[in-house]
CSV table of C-alpha atoms and ligand atoms in Angstrom, one decimal:
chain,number,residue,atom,x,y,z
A,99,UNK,CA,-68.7,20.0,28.6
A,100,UNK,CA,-65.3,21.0,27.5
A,101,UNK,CA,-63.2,18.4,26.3
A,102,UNK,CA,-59.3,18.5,27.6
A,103,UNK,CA,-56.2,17.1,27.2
A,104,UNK,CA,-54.2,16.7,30.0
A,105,UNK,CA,-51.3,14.2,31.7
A,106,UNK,CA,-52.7,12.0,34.5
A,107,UNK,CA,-51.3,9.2,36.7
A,108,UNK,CA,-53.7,5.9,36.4
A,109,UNK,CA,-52.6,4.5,39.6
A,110,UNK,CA,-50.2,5.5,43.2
A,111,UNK,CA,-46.1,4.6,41.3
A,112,UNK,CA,-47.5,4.5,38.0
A,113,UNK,CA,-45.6,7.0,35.5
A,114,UNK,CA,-47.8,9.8,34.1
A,115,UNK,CA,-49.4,9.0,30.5
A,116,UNK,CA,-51.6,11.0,28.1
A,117,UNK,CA,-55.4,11.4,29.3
A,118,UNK,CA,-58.6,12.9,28.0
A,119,UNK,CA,-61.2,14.4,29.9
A,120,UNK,CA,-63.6,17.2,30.1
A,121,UNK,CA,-64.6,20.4,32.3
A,122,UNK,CA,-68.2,22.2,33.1
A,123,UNK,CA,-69.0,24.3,30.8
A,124,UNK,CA,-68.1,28.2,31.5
A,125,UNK,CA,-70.9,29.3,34.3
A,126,UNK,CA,-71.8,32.7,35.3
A,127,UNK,CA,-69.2,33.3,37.4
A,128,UNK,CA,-66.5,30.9,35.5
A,129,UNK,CA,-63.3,32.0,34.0
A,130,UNK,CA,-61.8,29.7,31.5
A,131,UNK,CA,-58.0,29.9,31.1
A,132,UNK,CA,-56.1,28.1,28.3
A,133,UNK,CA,-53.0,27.0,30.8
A,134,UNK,CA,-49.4,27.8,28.8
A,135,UNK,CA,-47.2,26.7,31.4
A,136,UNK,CA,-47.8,24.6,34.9
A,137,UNK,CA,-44.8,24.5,37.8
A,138,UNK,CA,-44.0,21.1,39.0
A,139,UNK,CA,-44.0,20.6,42.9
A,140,UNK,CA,-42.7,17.9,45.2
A,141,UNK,CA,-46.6,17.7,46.2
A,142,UNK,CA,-47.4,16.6,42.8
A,143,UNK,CA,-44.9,13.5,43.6
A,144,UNK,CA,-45.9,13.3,47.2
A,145,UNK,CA,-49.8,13.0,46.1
A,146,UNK,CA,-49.1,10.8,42.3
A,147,UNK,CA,-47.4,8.3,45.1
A,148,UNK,CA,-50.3,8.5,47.5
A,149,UNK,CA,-47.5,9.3,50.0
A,150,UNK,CA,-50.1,11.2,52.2
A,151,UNK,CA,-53.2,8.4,52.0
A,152,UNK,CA,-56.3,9.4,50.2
A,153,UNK,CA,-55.0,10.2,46.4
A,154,UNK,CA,-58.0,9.9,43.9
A,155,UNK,CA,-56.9,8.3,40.7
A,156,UNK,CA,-56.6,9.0,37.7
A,157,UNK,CA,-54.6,12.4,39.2
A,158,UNK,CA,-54.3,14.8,36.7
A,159,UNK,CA,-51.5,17.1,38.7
A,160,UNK,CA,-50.7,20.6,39.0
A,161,UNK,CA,-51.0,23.4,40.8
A,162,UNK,CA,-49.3,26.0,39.1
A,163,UNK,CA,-51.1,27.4,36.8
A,164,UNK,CA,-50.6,30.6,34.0
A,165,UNK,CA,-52.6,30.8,31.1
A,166,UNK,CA,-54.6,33.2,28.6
A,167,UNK,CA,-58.2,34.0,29.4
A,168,UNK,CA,-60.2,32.8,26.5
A,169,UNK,CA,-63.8,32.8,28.2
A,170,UNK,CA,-65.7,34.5,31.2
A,171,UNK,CA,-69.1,34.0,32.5
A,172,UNK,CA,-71.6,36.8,32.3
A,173,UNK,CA,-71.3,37.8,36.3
A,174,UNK,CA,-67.4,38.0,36.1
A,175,UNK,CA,-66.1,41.3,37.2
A,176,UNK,CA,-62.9,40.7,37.7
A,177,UNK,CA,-61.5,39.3,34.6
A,178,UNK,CA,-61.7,40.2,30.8
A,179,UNK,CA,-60.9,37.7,28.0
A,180,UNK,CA,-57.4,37.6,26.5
A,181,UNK,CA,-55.8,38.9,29.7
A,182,UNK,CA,-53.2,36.6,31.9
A,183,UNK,CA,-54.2,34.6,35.0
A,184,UNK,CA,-53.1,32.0,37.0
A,185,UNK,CA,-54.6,29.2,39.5
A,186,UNK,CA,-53.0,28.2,42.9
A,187,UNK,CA,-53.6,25.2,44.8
A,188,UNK,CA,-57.4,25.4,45.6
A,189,UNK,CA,-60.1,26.3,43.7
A,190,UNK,CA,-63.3,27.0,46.2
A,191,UNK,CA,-63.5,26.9,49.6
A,192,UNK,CA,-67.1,27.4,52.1
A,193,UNK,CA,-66.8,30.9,51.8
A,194,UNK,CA,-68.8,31.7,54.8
A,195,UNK,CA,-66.6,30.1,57.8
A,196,UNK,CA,-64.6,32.5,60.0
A,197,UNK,CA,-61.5,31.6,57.8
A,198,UNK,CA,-63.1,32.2,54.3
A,199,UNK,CA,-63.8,35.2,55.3
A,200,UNK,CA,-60.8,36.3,56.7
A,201,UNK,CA,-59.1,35.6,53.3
A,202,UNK,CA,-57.6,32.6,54.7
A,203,UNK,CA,-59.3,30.2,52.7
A,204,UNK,CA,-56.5,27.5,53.0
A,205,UNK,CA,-57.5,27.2,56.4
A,206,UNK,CA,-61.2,26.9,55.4
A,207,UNK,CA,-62.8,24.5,58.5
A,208,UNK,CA,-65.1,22.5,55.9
A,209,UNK,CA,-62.0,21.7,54.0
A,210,UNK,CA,-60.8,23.9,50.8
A,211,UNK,CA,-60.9,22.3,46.9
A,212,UNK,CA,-58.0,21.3,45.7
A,213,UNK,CA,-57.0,22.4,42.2
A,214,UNK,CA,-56.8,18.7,41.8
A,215,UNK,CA,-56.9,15.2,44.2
A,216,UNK,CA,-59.9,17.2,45.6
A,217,UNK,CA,-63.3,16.6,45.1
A,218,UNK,CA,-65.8,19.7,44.0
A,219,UNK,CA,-69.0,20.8,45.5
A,220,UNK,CA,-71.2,18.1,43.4
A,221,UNK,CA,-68.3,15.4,44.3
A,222,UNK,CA,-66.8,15.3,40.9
A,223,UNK,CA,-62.8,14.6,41.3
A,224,UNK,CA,-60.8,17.9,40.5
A,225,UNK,CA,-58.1,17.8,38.2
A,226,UNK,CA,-55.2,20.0,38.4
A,227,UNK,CA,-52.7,21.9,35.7
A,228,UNK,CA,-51.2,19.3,33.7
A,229,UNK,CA,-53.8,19.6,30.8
A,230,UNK,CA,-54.3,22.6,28.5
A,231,UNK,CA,-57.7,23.9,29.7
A,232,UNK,CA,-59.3,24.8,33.2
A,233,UNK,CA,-62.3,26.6,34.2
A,234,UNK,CA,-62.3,28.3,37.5
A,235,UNK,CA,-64.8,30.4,39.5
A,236,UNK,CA,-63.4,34.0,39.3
A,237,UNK,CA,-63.0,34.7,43.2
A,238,UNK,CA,-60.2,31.8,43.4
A,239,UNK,CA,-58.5,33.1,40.2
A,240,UNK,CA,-55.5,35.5,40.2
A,241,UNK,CA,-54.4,38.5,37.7
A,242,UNK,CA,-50.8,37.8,36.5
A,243,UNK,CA,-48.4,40.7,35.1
A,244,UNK,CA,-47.7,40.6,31.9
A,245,UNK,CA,-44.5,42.2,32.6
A,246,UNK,CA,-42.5,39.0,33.5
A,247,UNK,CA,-41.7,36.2,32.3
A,248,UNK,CA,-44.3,33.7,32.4
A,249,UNK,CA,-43.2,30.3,32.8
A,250,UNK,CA,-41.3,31.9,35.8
A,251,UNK,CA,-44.4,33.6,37.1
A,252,UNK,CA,-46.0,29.9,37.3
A,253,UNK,CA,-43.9,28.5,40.3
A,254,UNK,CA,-45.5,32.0,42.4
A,255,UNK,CA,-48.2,30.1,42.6
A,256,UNK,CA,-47.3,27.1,45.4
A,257,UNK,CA,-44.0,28.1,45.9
A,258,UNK,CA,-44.2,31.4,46.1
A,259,UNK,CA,-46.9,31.4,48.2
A,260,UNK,CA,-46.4,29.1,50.5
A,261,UNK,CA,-42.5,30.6,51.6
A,262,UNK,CA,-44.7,34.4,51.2
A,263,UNK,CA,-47.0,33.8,53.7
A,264,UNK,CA,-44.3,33.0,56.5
A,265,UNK,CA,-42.2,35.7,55.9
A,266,UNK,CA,-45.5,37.8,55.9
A,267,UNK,CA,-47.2,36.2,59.3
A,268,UNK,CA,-43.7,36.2,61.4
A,269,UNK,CA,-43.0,39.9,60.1
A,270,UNK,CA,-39.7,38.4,58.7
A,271,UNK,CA,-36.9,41.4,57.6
A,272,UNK,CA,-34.4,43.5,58.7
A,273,UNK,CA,-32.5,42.4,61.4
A,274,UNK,CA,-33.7,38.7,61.0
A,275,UNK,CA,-31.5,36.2,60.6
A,276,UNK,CA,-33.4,33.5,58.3
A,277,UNK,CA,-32.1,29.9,57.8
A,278,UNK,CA,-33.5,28.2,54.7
A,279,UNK,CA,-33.8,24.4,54.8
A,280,UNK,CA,-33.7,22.7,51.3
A,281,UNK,CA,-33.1,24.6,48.4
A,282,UNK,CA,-35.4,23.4,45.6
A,283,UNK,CA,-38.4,24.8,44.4
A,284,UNK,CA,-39.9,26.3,47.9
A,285,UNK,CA,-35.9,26.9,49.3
A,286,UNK,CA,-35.3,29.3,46.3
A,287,UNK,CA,-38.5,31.3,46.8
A,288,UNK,CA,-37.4,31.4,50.1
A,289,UNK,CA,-34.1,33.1,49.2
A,290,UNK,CA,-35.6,35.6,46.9
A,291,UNK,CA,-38.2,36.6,48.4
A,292,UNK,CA,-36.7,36.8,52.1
A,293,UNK,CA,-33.6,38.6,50.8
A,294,UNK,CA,-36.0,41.0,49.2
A,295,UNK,CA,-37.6,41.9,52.3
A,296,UNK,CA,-34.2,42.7,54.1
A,297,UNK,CA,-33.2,39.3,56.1
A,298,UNK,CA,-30.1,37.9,56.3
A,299,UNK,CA,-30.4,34.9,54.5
A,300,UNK,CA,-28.4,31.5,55.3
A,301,UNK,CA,-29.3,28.3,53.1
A,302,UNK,CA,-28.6,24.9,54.7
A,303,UNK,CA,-28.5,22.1,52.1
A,304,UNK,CA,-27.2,18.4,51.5
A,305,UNK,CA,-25.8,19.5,48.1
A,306,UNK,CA,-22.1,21.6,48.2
A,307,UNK,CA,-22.3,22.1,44.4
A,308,UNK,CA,-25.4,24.6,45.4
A,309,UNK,CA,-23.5,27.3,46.8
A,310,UNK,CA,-23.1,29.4,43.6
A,311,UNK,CA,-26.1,29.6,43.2
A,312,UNK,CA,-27.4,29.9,46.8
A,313,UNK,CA,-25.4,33.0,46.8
A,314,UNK,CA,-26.8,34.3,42.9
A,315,UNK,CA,-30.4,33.7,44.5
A,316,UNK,CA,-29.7,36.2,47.0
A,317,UNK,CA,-28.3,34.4,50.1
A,318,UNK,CA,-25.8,35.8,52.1
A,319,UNK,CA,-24.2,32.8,53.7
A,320,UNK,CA,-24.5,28.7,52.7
A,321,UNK,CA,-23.7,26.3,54.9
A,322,UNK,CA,-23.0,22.1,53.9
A,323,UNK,CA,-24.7,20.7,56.3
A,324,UNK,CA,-23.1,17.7,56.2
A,325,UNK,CA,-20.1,19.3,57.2
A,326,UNK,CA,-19.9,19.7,61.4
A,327,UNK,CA,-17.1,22.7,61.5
A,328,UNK,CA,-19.5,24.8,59.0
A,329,UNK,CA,-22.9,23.7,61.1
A,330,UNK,CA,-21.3,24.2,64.3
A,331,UNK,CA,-20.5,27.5,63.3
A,332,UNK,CA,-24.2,28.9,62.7
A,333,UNK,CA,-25.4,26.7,66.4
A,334,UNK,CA,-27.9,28.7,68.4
A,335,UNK,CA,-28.1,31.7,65.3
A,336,UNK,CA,-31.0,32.2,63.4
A,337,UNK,CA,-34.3,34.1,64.6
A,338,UNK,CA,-36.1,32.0,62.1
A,339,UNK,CA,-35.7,28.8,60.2
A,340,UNK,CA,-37.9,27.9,57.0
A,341,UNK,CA,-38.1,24.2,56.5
A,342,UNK,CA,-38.9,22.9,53.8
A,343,UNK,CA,-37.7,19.3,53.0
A,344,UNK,CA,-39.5,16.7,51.5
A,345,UNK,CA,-38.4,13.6,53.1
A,346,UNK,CA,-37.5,12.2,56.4
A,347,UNK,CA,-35.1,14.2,58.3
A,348,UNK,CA,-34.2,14.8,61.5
A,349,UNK,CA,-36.0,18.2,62.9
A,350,UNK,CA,-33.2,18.2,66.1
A,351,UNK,CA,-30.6,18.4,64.1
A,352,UNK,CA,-32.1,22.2,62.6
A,353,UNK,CA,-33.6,22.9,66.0
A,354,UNK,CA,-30.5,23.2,67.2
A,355,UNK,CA,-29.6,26.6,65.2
A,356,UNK,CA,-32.3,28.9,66.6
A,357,UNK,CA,-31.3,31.3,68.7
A,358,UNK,CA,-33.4,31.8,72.2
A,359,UNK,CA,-37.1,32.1,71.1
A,360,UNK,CA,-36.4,31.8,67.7
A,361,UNK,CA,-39.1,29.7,65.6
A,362,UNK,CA,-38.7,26.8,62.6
A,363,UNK,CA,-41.7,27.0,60.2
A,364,UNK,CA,-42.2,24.1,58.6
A,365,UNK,CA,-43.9,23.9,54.5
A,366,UNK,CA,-42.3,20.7,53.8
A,367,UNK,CA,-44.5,18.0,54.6
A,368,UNK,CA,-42.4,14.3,54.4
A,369,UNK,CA,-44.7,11.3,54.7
A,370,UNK,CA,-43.3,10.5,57.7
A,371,UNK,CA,-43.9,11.6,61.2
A,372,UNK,CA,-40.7,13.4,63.1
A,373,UNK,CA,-39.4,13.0,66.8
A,374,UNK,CA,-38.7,16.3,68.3
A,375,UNK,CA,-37.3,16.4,71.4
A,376,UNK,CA,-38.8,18.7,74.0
A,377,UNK,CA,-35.4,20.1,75.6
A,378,UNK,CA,-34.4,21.3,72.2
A,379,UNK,CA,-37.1,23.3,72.4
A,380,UNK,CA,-37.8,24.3,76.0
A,381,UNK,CA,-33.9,25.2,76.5
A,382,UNK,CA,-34.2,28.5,74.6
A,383,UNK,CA,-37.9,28.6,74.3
A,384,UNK,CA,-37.9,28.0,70.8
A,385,UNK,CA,-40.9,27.4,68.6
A,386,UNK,CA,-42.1,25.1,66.1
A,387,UNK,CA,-44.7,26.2,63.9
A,388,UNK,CA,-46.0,25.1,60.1
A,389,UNK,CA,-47.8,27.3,57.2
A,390,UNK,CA,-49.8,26.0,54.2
A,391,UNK,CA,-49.8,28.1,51.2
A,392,UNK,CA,-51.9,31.3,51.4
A,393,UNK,CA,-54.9,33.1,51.2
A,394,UNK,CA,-56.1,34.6,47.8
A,395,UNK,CA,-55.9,38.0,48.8
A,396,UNK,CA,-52.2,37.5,49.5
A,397,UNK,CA,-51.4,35.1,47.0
A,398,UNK,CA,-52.7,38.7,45.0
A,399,UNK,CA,-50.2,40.6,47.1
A,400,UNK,CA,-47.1,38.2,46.2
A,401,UNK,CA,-47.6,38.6,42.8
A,402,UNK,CA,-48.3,42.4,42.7
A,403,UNK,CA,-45.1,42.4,45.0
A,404,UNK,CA,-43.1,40.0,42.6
A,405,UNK,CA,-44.0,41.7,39.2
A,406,UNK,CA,-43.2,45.0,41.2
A,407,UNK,CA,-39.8,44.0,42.7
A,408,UNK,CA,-39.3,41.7,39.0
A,409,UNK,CA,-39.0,38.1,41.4
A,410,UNK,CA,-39.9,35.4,39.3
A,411,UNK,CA,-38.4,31.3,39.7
A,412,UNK,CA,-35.2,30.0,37.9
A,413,UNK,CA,-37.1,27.7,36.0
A,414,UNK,CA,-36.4,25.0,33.7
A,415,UNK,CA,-38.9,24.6,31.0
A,416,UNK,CA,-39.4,20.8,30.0
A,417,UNK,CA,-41.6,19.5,27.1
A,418,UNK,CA,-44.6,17.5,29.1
A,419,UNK,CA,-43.6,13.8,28.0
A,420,UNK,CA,-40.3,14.2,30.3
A,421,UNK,CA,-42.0,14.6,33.8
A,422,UNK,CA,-41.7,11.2,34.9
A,423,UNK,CA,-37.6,12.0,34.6
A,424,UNK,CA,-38.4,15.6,35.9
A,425,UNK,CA,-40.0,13.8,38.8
A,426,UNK,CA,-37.0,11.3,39.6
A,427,UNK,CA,-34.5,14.5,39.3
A,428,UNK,CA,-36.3,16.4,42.0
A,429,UNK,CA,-36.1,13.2,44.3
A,430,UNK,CA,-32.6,13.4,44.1
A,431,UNK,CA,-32.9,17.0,44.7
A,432,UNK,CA,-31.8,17.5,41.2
A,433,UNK,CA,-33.5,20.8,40.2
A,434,UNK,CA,-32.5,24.5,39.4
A,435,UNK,CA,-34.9,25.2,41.0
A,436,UNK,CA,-38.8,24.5,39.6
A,437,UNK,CA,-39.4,22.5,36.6
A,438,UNK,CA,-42.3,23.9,34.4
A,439,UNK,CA,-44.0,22.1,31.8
A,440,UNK,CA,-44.9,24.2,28.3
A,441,UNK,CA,-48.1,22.9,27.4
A,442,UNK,CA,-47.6,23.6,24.2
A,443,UNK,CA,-45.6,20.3,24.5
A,444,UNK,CA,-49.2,18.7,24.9
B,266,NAP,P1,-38.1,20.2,45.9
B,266,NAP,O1,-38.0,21.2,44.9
B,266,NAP,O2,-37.9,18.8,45.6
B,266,NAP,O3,-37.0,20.6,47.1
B,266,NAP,C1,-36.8,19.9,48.3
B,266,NAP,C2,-35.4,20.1,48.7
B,266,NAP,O4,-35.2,19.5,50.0
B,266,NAP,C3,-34.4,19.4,47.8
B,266,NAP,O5,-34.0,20.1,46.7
B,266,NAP,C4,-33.2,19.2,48.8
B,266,NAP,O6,-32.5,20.4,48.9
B,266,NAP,C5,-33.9,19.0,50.1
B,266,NAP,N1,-34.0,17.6,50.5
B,266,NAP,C6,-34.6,16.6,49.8
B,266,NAP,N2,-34.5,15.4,50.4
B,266,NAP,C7,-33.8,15.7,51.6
B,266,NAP,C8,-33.3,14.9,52.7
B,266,NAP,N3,-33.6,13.5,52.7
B,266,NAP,N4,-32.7,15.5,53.7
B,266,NAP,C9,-32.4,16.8,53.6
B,266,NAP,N5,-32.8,17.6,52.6
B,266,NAP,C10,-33.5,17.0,51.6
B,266,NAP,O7,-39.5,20.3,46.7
B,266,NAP,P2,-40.5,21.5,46.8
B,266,NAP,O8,-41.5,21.6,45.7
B,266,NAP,O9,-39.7,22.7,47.2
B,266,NAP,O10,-41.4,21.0,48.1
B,266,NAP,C11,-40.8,20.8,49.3
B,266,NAP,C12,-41.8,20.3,50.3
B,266,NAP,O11,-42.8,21.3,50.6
B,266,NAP,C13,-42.6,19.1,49.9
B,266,NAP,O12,-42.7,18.2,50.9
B,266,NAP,C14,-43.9,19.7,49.4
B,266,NAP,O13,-45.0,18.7,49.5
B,266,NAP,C15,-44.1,20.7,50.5
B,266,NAP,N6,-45.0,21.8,50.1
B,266,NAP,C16,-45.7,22.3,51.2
B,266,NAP,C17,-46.5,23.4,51.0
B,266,NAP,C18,-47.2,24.1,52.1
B,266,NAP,O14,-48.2,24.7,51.9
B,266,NAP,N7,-46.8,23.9,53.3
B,266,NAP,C19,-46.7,23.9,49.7
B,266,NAP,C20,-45.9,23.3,48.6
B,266,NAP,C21,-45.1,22.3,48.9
B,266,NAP,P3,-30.9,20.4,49.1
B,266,NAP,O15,-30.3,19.8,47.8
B,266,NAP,O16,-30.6,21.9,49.1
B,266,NAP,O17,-30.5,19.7,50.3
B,267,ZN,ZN1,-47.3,23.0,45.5
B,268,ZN,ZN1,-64.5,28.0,54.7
């Protein structure tokens, strides 16, 4: 076994604290990564909390994953040692139902593996990217440039996935007018990478002092949306909304700005159930619709269209011993815009 160090939460509300543990050894088809930097996401809080039911503990978090490849198995084909990868948010899947092999593995019907707070194929808990070691079947690991910046290439891996895959499925682009809900870690992804791809991009958020930035991101308009003239003013407007908050809001309220058949995706996944109101949807035959993550193949495709197009996250880089403060910022929605932890800080 390898032995790792890592950061795990004991318990649901209990901070995060120093923990040892160990891996399999590298198997045939095993690609060991020494992890340099891990993304933080408001999933790690959501699932350190147990906020969804059914957290394993002790959690050892992350899903963000970019790191040096310091061992592969004999079968690997894909990967050579001392080259960059990263690791998503799963880390197998069935691989034989009609998802799997579609390349839509998050959708597997047996259940993908978590990269952590999953269990693997012998039942053994997974733990995730807050350590400094991982070993990961090859097929479910992902070739990073070495051309950007890495600790902002980390946050591709959730967030920029999971606002990707959207954009990809809805054909979103010129023409489009796309609202983004929330601007933290998924929110700015959203910007960039929906900007990129020619939409006209509007970001609604609780927090005025965003707007600079909203706009340096990429986004063409910014609305407050605790202000009713500016809200009033985008009413019935966009073609497509991306949700993404992380606590309890009221879905109406955004419904509200789609214009006839537009559709609201929602990524952000708050604890608690919502109340939608059918007319707001049957009066202009809107639609509202959800995405988790994505597939390998286009996870691939984000980052080869990232490293090509030089999109990485605004990150702020924090030694690992100050995530529990990390972790109260982003509740407060205090974060420009994805904290990554160096784990040389380990
Ligand atoms: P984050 O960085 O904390 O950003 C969330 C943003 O939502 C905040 O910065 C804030 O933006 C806004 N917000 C927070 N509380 C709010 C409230 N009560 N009312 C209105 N707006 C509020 O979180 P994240 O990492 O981007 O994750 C966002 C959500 O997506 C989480 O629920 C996470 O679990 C989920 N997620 C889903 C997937 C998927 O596959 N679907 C993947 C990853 C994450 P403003 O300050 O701009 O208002
Ligand atoms: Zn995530
Ligand atoms: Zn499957």
């Amino acid at each position: 076994m390898i032995p790792v160090k890592g950061y795990a939460a004991p318990q649901a509300k209990i901070p995060l604290g120093p923990f040892k543990f160990e891996r399999r050894e590298v198997g045939p088809h095993d690609v060991q990564i020494e992890i340099q930097y891990c993304g933080v996401c408001h999933s790690d809080i959501h699932q350190v909390r147990d906020e969804w039911g059914g957290s394993i503990f002790p959690m050892v978090p992350g899903h963000e994953i970019v790191g040096k490849i310091t061992k592969v198995g004999d079968h690997v084909t894909k990967f050579k040692v001392g080259g960059l990868a990263g690791v998503g948010c799963f880390v197998d899947s069935c691989r034989t139902c009609p998802s799997c092999l579609a390349g839509l593995e998050q959708y597997c019907d047996v259940g993908m593996i978590g990269t952590y707070n999953g269990r693997d194929k012998e039942g053994h808990p997974t733990y995730g990217g807050y350590s400094n070691q991982i070993v990961v079947d090859e097929n479910y690991v992902l070739h990073v440039s070495d051309k950007l910046p890495l600790a902002g290439v980390a946050p591709l891996l959730c967030a920029g996935i999971t606002t990707w895959s959207p954009l990809q499925e809805w054909k979103v682009g010129k023409g489009h007018k796309l609202g983004v809900v929330g601007l933290g870690g998924l929110g700015h992804m959203a910007v960039k990478l929906g900007a990129s791809l020619g939409a006209e991009v509007t970001v609604l958020s609780t927090s005025a002092t965003k707007k600079v930035d909203a706009e340096k991101l990429g986004a063409h308009h910014f609305v407050v949306t605790s202000d009713p003239e500016q809200v009033k003013a985008v009413q019935g407007t966009f073609d497509f909304i991306i949700n993404t908050i992380s606590a309890q809001h009221e879905y109406n309220f955004y419904l509200q700005l789609l214009k006839l058949d537009g559709t609201m995706i929602l990524v952000g996944v708050p604890p608690e159930a919502p109340q939608v109101s059918a007319f707001n949807l049957i009066m202009k035959r809107r639609r509202l619709a959800g995405s988790l993550i994505g597939g390998i193949k286009e996870t691939q495709e984000m980052l080869d269209y990232c490293a090509e197009h030089g999109i990485t996250s605004d990150v702020e880089v924090i030694n690992i011993d100050y995530i529990n403060e990390a972790y109260e910022r982003m509740i407060k929605g205090d974060v420009r815009y994805r904290f990554v932890i160096d784990m040389a800080s380990l």
